[in-house]
Short mmCIF file of C-alpha atoms and ligand atoms in Angstrom, two decimals:
data_model
loop_
_atom_site.label_atom_id
_atom_site.label_comp_id
_atom_site.label_asym_id
_atom_site.label_seq_id
_atom_site.Cartn_x
_atom_site.Cartn_y
_atom_site.Cartn_z
CA UNK A 1 65.65 -13.02 -6.38
CA UNK A 2 63.41 -14.87 -4.12
CA UNK A 3 63.23 -11.88 -1.91
CA UNK A 4 62.05 -9.93 -4.36
CA UNK A 5 59.17 -12.17 -5.72
CA UNK A 6 57.66 -13.03 -2.07
CA UNK A 7 57.90 -9.04 -1.61
CA UNK A 8 55.78 -8.59 -4.62
CA UNK A 9 53.43 -11.17 -3.97
CA UNK A 10 52.99 -9.32 -0.45
CA UNK A 11 52.21 -6.03 -2.31
CA UNK A 12 49.71 -7.25 -4.82
CA UNK A 13 48.01 -9.79 -1.81
CA UNK A 14 48.24 -5.96 -0.07
CA UNK A 15 46.41 -3.91 -2.99
CA UNK A 16 43.97 -7.03 -3.51
CA UNK A 17 42.63 -7.16 0.06
CA UNK A 18 42.41 -3.10 0.06
CA UNK A 19 40.00 -3.64 -3.43
CA UNK A 20 37.84 -6.00 -1.91
CA UNK A 21 37.40 -3.70 1.50
CA UNK A 22 36.34 -0.77 -0.21
CA UNK A 23 34.18 -2.59 -2.68
CA UNK A 24 32.15 -3.73 0.85
CA UNK A 25 32.18 0.05 2.26
CA UNK A 26 31.45 1.01 -1.18
CA UNK A 27 28.31 -1.57 -1.42
CA UNK A 28 27.15 -0.29 2.08
CA UNK A 29 27.71 3.22 1.56
CA UNK A 30 25.40 2.64 -1.59
CA UNK A 31 22.63 0.92 0.44
CA UNK A 32 22.41 3.83 2.52
CA UNK A 33 22.66 6.61 0.01
CA UNK A 34 19.86 4.71 -2.07
CA UNK A 35 17.76 4.99 1.03
CA UNK A 36 17.37 8.80 1.33
CA UNK A 37 19.73 10.54 -0.97
CA UNK A 38 22.36 11.42 1.95
CA UNK A 39 20.50 10.73 5.48
CA UNK A 40 19.84 7.35 6.09
CA UNK A 41 15.86 6.59 7.04
CA UNK A 42 14.70 5.25 10.37
CA UNK A 43 11.79 3.38 10.80
CA UNK A 44 9.46 2.87 13.63
CA UNK A 45 8.07 -0.59 13.25
CA UNK A 46 5.43 -2.08 15.52
CA UNK A 47 4.84 -5.51 15.94
CA UNK A 48 2.04 -7.01 17.69
CA UNK A 49 4.23 -9.74 19.30
CA UNK A 50 5.08 -13.77 18.47
CA UNK A 51 2.41 -15.48 18.64
CA UNK A 52 2.95 -17.79 16.06
CA UNK A 53 5.56 -19.38 13.69
CA UNK A 54 4.26 -17.52 11.05
CA UNK A 55 4.65 -14.04 12.94
CA UNK A 56 8.63 -15.17 14.09
CA UNK A 57 8.74 -15.71 10.13
CA UNK A 58 7.44 -12.26 9.25
CA UNK A 59 9.42 -10.16 11.88
CA UNK A 60 12.92 -11.91 10.45
CA UNK A 61 11.59 -10.57 7.05
CA UNK A 62 10.96 -7.36 8.28
CA UNK A 63 14.01 -7.17 9.98
CA UNK A 64 16.48 -8.85 7.39
CA UNK A 65 14.93 -6.63 4.37
CA UNK A 66 15.76 -3.04 6.31
CA UNK A 67 18.90 -4.14 6.87
CA UNK A 68 19.65 -5.06 3.06
CA UNK A 69 17.93 -1.66 2.20
CA UNK A 70 20.16 0.41 4.68
CA UNK A 71 17.31 1.17 6.98
CA UNK A 72 17.64 1.80 10.23
CA UNK A 73 14.58 -0.04 11.99
CA UNK A 74 13.15 0.78 15.43
CA UNK A 75 11.62 -2.11 16.08
CA UNK A 76 9.01 -2.51 18.94
CA UNK A 77 6.99 -5.65 20.20
CA UNK A 78 3.70 -4.49 21.81
CA UNK A 79 3.27 -8.31 22.98
CA UNK A 80 -0.35 -8.17 21.92
CA UNK A 81 -1.62 -4.94 23.11
CA UNK A 82 -2.94 -2.42 21.12
CA UNK A 83 -2.27 0.20 23.88
CA UNK A 84 1.91 -0.55 23.70
CA UNK A 85 1.37 -0.18 19.91
CA UNK A 86 -0.11 3.31 20.31
CA UNK A 87 2.48 4.02 22.91
CA UNK A 88 5.35 2.87 20.88
CA UNK A 89 3.60 4.49 17.48
CA UNK A 90 3.71 8.12 19.78
CA UNK A 91 7.30 7.39 20.76
CA UNK A 92 8.14 7.14 17.25
CA UNK A 93 6.79 10.73 16.52
CA UNK A 94 8.82 12.07 19.64
CA UNK A 95 11.74 11.00 18.36
CA UNK A 96 11.31 11.90 14.66
CA UNK A 97 11.64 8.95 12.62
CA UNK A 98 11.02 9.05 9.06
CA UNK A 99 8.40 7.18 8.71
CA UNK A 100 6.02 4.62 10.71
CA UNK A 101 4.89 1.06 9.82
CA UNK A 102 2.89 -0.84 11.91
CA UNK A 103 0.74 -4.15 12.40
CA UNK A 104 -2.56 -3.37 13.81
CA UNK A 105 -3.77 -6.08 16.13
CA UNK A 106 -7.68 -5.40 16.06
CA UNK A 107 -9.42 -3.45 13.16
CA UNK A 108 -10.43 -0.52 14.96
CA UNK A 109 -9.04 2.51 17.83
CA UNK A 110 -6.10 3.72 15.30
CA UNK A 111 -8.15 7.02 14.44
CA UNK A 112 -6.20 9.53 17.42
CA UNK A 113 -2.77 8.16 17.20
CA UNK A 114 -2.72 8.24 13.33
CA UNK A 115 -3.90 11.53 13.18
CA UNK A 116 -1.33 12.55 15.15
CA UNK A 117 1.47 11.18 13.01
CA UNK A 118 -0.16 12.59 9.92
CA UNK A 119 0.22 16.83 12.22
CA UNK A 120 3.49 15.53 12.79
CA UNK A 121 3.83 14.92 8.63
CA UNK A 122 5.25 10.88 9.40
CA UNK A 123 3.90 9.05 6.40
CA UNK A 124 2.03 5.96 7.96
CA UNK A 125 2.32 2.13 6.41
CA UNK A 126 0.15 -0.31 7.47
CA UNK A 127 1.21 -3.52 7.67
CA UNK A 128 -0.49 -6.88 7.46
CA UNK A 129 -3.55 -6.60 8.67
CA UNK A 130 -6.23 -4.06 7.48
CA UNK A 131 -7.74 -0.53 9.64
CA UNK A 132 -11.07 0.66 9.79
CA UNK A 133 -10.78 4.15 10.34
CA UNK A 134 -13.14 7.33 9.61
CA UNK A 135 -10.33 9.27 7.19
CA UNK A 136 -8.35 6.95 5.07
CA UNK A 137 -5.71 9.62 4.37
CA UNK A 138 -4.43 8.94 7.61
CA UNK A 139 -2.26 6.07 6.05
CA UNK A 140 -0.43 6.11 2.75
CA UNK A 141 -0.39 2.26 1.53
CA UNK A 142 -1.51 -0.95 3.03
CA UNK A 143 1.18 -4.11 2.55
CA UNK A 144 -0.20 -7.57 3.45
CA UNK A 145 -2.83 -10.30 2.23
CA UNK A 146 -6.08 -10.64 1.65
CA UNK A 147 -8.33 -12.25 4.12
CA UNK A 148 -11.57 -12.87 2.78
CA UNK A 149 -9.82 -14.24 -0.53
CA UNK A 150 -8.23 -16.82 1.98
CA UNK A 151 -11.71 -17.73 3.72
CA UNK A 152 -13.20 -18.50 0.79
CA UNK A 153 -10.44 -20.68 -0.68
CA UNK A 154 -10.76 -22.64 2.62
CA UNK A 155 -14.61 -23.08 2.15
CA UNK A 156 -13.83 -23.83 -1.43
CA UNK A 157 -11.19 -26.46 -1.10
CA UNK A 158 -13.29 -28.19 1.77
CA UNK A 159 -16.18 -28.87 -0.61
CA UNK A 160 -14.27 -30.14 -3.73
CA UNK A 161 -12.51 -32.09 -1.35
CA UNK A 162 -15.43 -34.14 0.52
CA UNK A 163 -16.91 -34.80 -2.91
CA UNK A 164 -13.77 -35.95 -4.49
CA UNK A 165 -12.71 -38.22 -1.38
CA UNK A 166 -16.80 -39.64 -1.20
CA UNK A 167 -16.85 -38.36 2.13
CA UNK A 168 -20.12 -39.11 4.49
CA UNK A 169 -21.03 -37.13 7.57
CA UNK A 170 -19.78 -38.90 10.79
CA UNK A 171 -23.21 -38.26 12.41
CA UNK A 172 -26.75 -36.60 10.71
CA UNK A 173 -26.79 -35.79 7.46
CA UNK A 174 -24.59 -32.86 7.28
CA UNK A 175 -20.86 -31.78 7.72
CA UNK A 176 -20.42 -30.36 10.77
CA UNK A 177 -17.50 -27.95 11.08
CA UNK A 178 -15.94 -26.45 13.73
CA UNK A 179 -13.76 -22.90 13.70
CA UNK A 180 -10.59 -21.98 15.56
CA UNK A 181 -10.99 -18.39 15.11
CA UNK A 182 -7.87 -15.72 15.37
CA UNK A 183 -7.75 -12.75 17.23
CA UNK A 184 -10.69 -10.87 18.19
CA UNK A 185 -11.27 -8.00 16.33
CA UNK A 186 -8.37 -8.29 14.27
CA UNK A 187 -8.83 -8.00 10.53
CA UNK A 188 -7.68 -11.23 9.88
CA UNK A 189 -10.19 -12.91 11.75
CA UNK A 190 -13.06 -11.41 10.67
CA UNK A 191 -12.10 -11.71 7.00
CA UNK A 192 -11.31 -15.10 7.31
CA UNK A 193 -14.74 -15.88 9.00
CA UNK A 194 -16.60 -13.85 6.20
CA UNK A 195 -14.82 -15.31 3.33
CA UNK A 196 -15.25 -18.59 4.53
CA UNK A 197 -19.14 -18.22 5.14
CA UNK A 198 -19.82 -16.46 2.12
CA UNK A 199 -18.38 -19.01 -0.33
CA UNK A 200 -20.34 -21.38 1.83
CA UNK A 201 -23.61 -19.49 1.06
CA UNK A 202 -22.75 -19.22 -2.41
CA UNK A 203 -21.94 -22.91 -2.71
CA UNK A 204 -24.60 -25.10 -4.85
CA UNK A 205 -24.22 -27.38 -1.73
CA UNK A 206 -24.18 -25.41 0.99
CA UNK A 207 -26.98 -27.16 2.64
CA UNK A 208 -24.86 -30.13 3.00
CA UNK A 209 -22.87 -28.08 5.79
CA UNK A 210 -22.92 -26.57 9.37
CA UNK A 211 -20.93 -24.22 11.81
CA UNK A 212 -21.37 -26.60 14.94
CA UNK A 213 -19.11 -24.47 17.28
CA UNK A 214 -16.98 -21.19 16.44
CA UNK A 215 -14.51 -19.85 18.94
CA UNK A 216 -11.18 -17.71 19.22
CA UNK A 217 -7.76 -19.82 19.70
CA UNK A 218 -6.17 -16.43 19.84
CA UNK A 219 -3.77 -17.92 17.10
CA UNK A 220 -1.92 -19.87 19.49
CA UNK A 221 -0.98 -23.56 19.39
CA UNK A 222 -1.93 -23.37 23.22
CA UNK A 223 -5.31 -21.95 22.75
CA UNK A 224 -5.81 -24.00 19.93
CA UNK A 225 -5.18 -27.42 21.59
CA UNK A 226 -7.52 -25.86 24.77
CA UNK A 227 -10.37 -24.94 22.76
CA UNK A 228 -10.14 -28.20 20.54
CA UNK A 229 -10.39 -30.25 23.51
CA UNK A 230 -13.45 -28.33 24.42
CA UNK A 231 -15.31 -29.12 21.05
CA UNK A 232 -14.29 -32.95 21.12
CA UNK A 233 -15.60 -32.76 24.86
CA UNK A 234 -19.26 -32.05 24.00
CA UNK A 235 -18.87 -32.78 20.34
CA UNK A 236 -16.43 -35.59 19.98
CA UNK A 237 -18.38 -38.20 17.77
CA UNK A 238 -19.97 -35.02 15.56
CA UNK A 239 -17.01 -33.16 14.40
CA UNK A 240 -16.17 -33.72 10.51
CA UNK A 241 -14.08 -30.45 9.51
CA UNK A 242 -11.51 -28.30 11.63
CA UNK A 243 -11.20 -24.76 10.31
CA UNK A 244 -8.65 -23.09 11.94
CA UNK A 245 -7.55 -19.40 11.32
CA UNK A 246 -3.99 -20.34 11.35
CA UNK A 247 -1.83 -23.14 11.19
CA UNK A 248 -0.56 -22.72 15.01
CA UNK A 249 -4.08 -23.64 16.43
CA UNK A 250 -4.64 -26.50 14.11
CA UNK A 251 -1.19 -28.35 15.48
CA UNK A 252 -2.50 -27.70 18.73
CA UNK A 253 -5.72 -29.03 17.61
CA UNK A 254 -3.92 -32.03 16.48
CA UNK A 255 -2.65 -32.86 19.70
CA UNK A 256 -6.08 -32.91 21.28
CA UNK A 257 -7.93 -34.78 18.97
CA UNK A 258 -5.36 -37.23 19.26
CA UNK A 259 -5.50 -37.26 22.51
CA UNK A 260 -9.41 -37.44 22.21
CA UNK A 261 -8.87 -40.82 20.43
CA UNK A 262 -9.43 -40.27 17.13
CA UNK A 263 -7.37 -39.72 13.82
CA UNK A 264 -6.52 -35.95 12.54
CA UNK A 265 -6.40 -35.20 8.74
CA UNK A 266 -8.81 -38.86 8.39
CA UNK A 267 -11.81 -38.97 11.29
CA UNK A 268 -11.68 -35.21 10.94
CA UNK A 269 -10.56 -33.39 7.60
CA UNK A 270 -8.38 -30.60 9.18
CA UNK A 271 -7.35 -27.22 6.91
CA UNK A 272 -5.84 -24.04 8.13
CA UNK A 273 -3.97 -20.87 7.07
CA UNK A 274 -0.46 -19.79 6.76
CA UNK A 275 1.61 -22.67 4.97
CA UNK A 276 4.74 -22.50 7.26
CA UNK A 277 6.79 -25.59 7.45
CA UNK A 278 5.21 -27.25 10.78
CA UNK A 279 1.88 -27.55 8.87
CA UNK A 280 3.76 -29.57 6.10
CA UNK A 281 5.14 -32.15 8.15
CA UNK A 282 1.87 -32.72 9.56
CA UNK A 283 0.56 -33.22 5.77
CA UNK A 284 3.48 -35.54 5.26
CA UNK A 285 2.44 -37.48 8.50
CA UNK A 286 -0.90 -37.79 7.57
CA UNK A 287 -2.35 -35.16 10.03
CA UNK A 288 -3.81 -32.67 8.21
CA UNK A 289 -5.18 -32.31 4.98
CA UNK A 290 -4.64 -28.43 3.43
CA UNK A 291 -2.91 -25.28 4.28
CA UNK A 292 -3.94 -21.83 2.60
CA UNK A 293 -1.06 -19.41 1.95
CA UNK A 294 -0.65 -15.81 3.86
CA UNK A 295 2.61 -15.07 2.92
CA UNK A 296 4.63 -13.16 5.65
CA UNK A 297 7.81 -12.61 3.61
CA UNK A 298 6.35 -8.94 3.44
CA UNK A 299 9.66 -7.33 4.32
CA UNK A 300 11.29 -6.34 0.99
CA UNK A 301 8.07 -4.28 -0.45
CA UNK A 302 7.62 -2.46 2.78
CA UNK A 303 10.89 -0.88 2.67
CA UNK A 304 10.55 -0.47 -1.34
CA UNK A 305 7.44 1.30 -0.55
CA UNK A 306 8.86 3.27 1.91
CA UNK A 307 11.71 4.55 0.15
CA UNK A 308 9.32 5.67 -2.58
CA UNK A 309 6.96 7.37 -0.18
CA UNK A 310 9.85 9.73 1.07
CA UNK A 311 11.47 10.10 -2.41
CA UNK A 312 7.92 11.54 -2.90
CA UNK A 313 6.31 9.02 -5.59
CA UNK A 314 3.24 7.27 -6.36
CA UNK A 315 2.49 4.14 -4.73
CA UNK A 316 -0.58 1.99 -4.87
CA UNK A 317 -2.74 2.27 -1.38
CA UNK A 318 -3.10 -1.35 -1.13
CA UNK A 319 -0.58 -4.05 -2.20
CA UNK A 320 -1.24 -7.49 -1.92
CA UNK A 321 1.92 -10.16 -1.55
CA UNK A 322 1.31 -13.47 -3.29
CA UNK A 323 -0.35 -16.55 -1.71
CA UNK A 324 -0.99 -20.28 -2.98
CA UNK A 325 -2.75 -23.13 -1.44
CA UNK A 326 -0.72 -25.98 -0.35
CA UNK A 327 -2.93 -29.69 -0.10
CA UNK A 328 -1.15 -32.57 1.55
CA UNK A 329 -0.88 -34.34 -1.86
CA UNK A 330 1.81 -31.66 -2.44
CA UNK A 331 3.51 -31.14 0.75
CA UNK A 332 6.40 -33.51 0.81
CA UNK A 333 7.45 -32.55 -2.61
CA UNK A 334 7.07 -28.32 -1.44
CA UNK A 335 8.24 -28.59 2.37
CA UNK A 336 12.01 -28.71 0.42
CA UNK A 337 11.33 -25.22 -0.59
CA UNK A 338 9.59 -23.74 1.79
CA UNK A 339 11.35 -20.42 3.47
CA UNK A 340 9.10 -20.14 6.35
O1 AHR B 1 -1.96 -11.78 10.35
C1 AHR B 1 -1.43 -12.78 10.09
C2 AHR B 1 -2.02 -14.10 10.66
O2 AHR B 1 -1.46 -13.67 12.40
C3 AHR B 1 -1.62 -15.04 10.54
O3 AHR B 1 -2.47 -15.82 9.97
C4 AHR B 1 -0.63 -15.91 12.19
O4 AHR B 1 -0.54 -16.70 11.89
C5 AHR B 1 -0.66 -14.61 12.68
O5 AHR B 1 -0.18 -14.68 13.95
#
């Protein structure tokens, strides 16, 4: 009797195990089938590099979304060089991938290679940053963020904060702003700078502010620190506000400000863009004042859009991801919920 019971138990466990395994396989097959009606989709993706905490989160979002969607991702890292991106796109065309997606490191210089993709009948999706083209039909859709809106949010937050805190200029009668710009020629650096200046020009108290210095820190922590050091060398006692085009440069600048014997977040009001965890920690530590979100979680929407395009469905030309704004007083409460 004992033997019969153990045998029955073993058989039922075996049935259960086979059942579960089959379910997993079925799920995998579904993901594949959903992507292309049978044939797995191959996407060639050209990323610009790994210059910031934000970029790492962006790459991770693209890779994990491709996996979840059953899309075969051919990932290429351009190491901050447009020529490497052009080479990668050409190699995707030569391989005959189903679709190409890329983050344009700079706005211009894409017409020829995108025309080659169009001639090869390979649809292109622009991700994160914008391109300037003579023919907009060279790409099907752009998924990313609105950098002009981000720049405007930065100035408007500063203006409100300086009034609310009753801040006074450290020297003279105007608030002196220094700017750490992103990669030269990138749509995000151009858009953020323009949005900031537009909002400043439109503000009723525009005359209270002046941009003392503005220079690229190439979106990296190291360069942000170096450029801030040089700003402080010439204007240590004049700088009231730092606007960094990304959090990494702001985090580098904080080190330079402390080394110069000043209190970041107090002597110099600091605001930047991205909203990565490191910036939340700096705000919790009282060393920064605000971060405007630039959302790197673009993977799922990219894969969905790619499937729709290959399915010949209509897609919007521009898709903007949702973005918030986080001042220091919400940092401690918000940090545990942050995904990047
Ligand atoms: O293009 C998005 C920008 O590029 C992010 O703000 C920055 O951190 C990144 O490197």
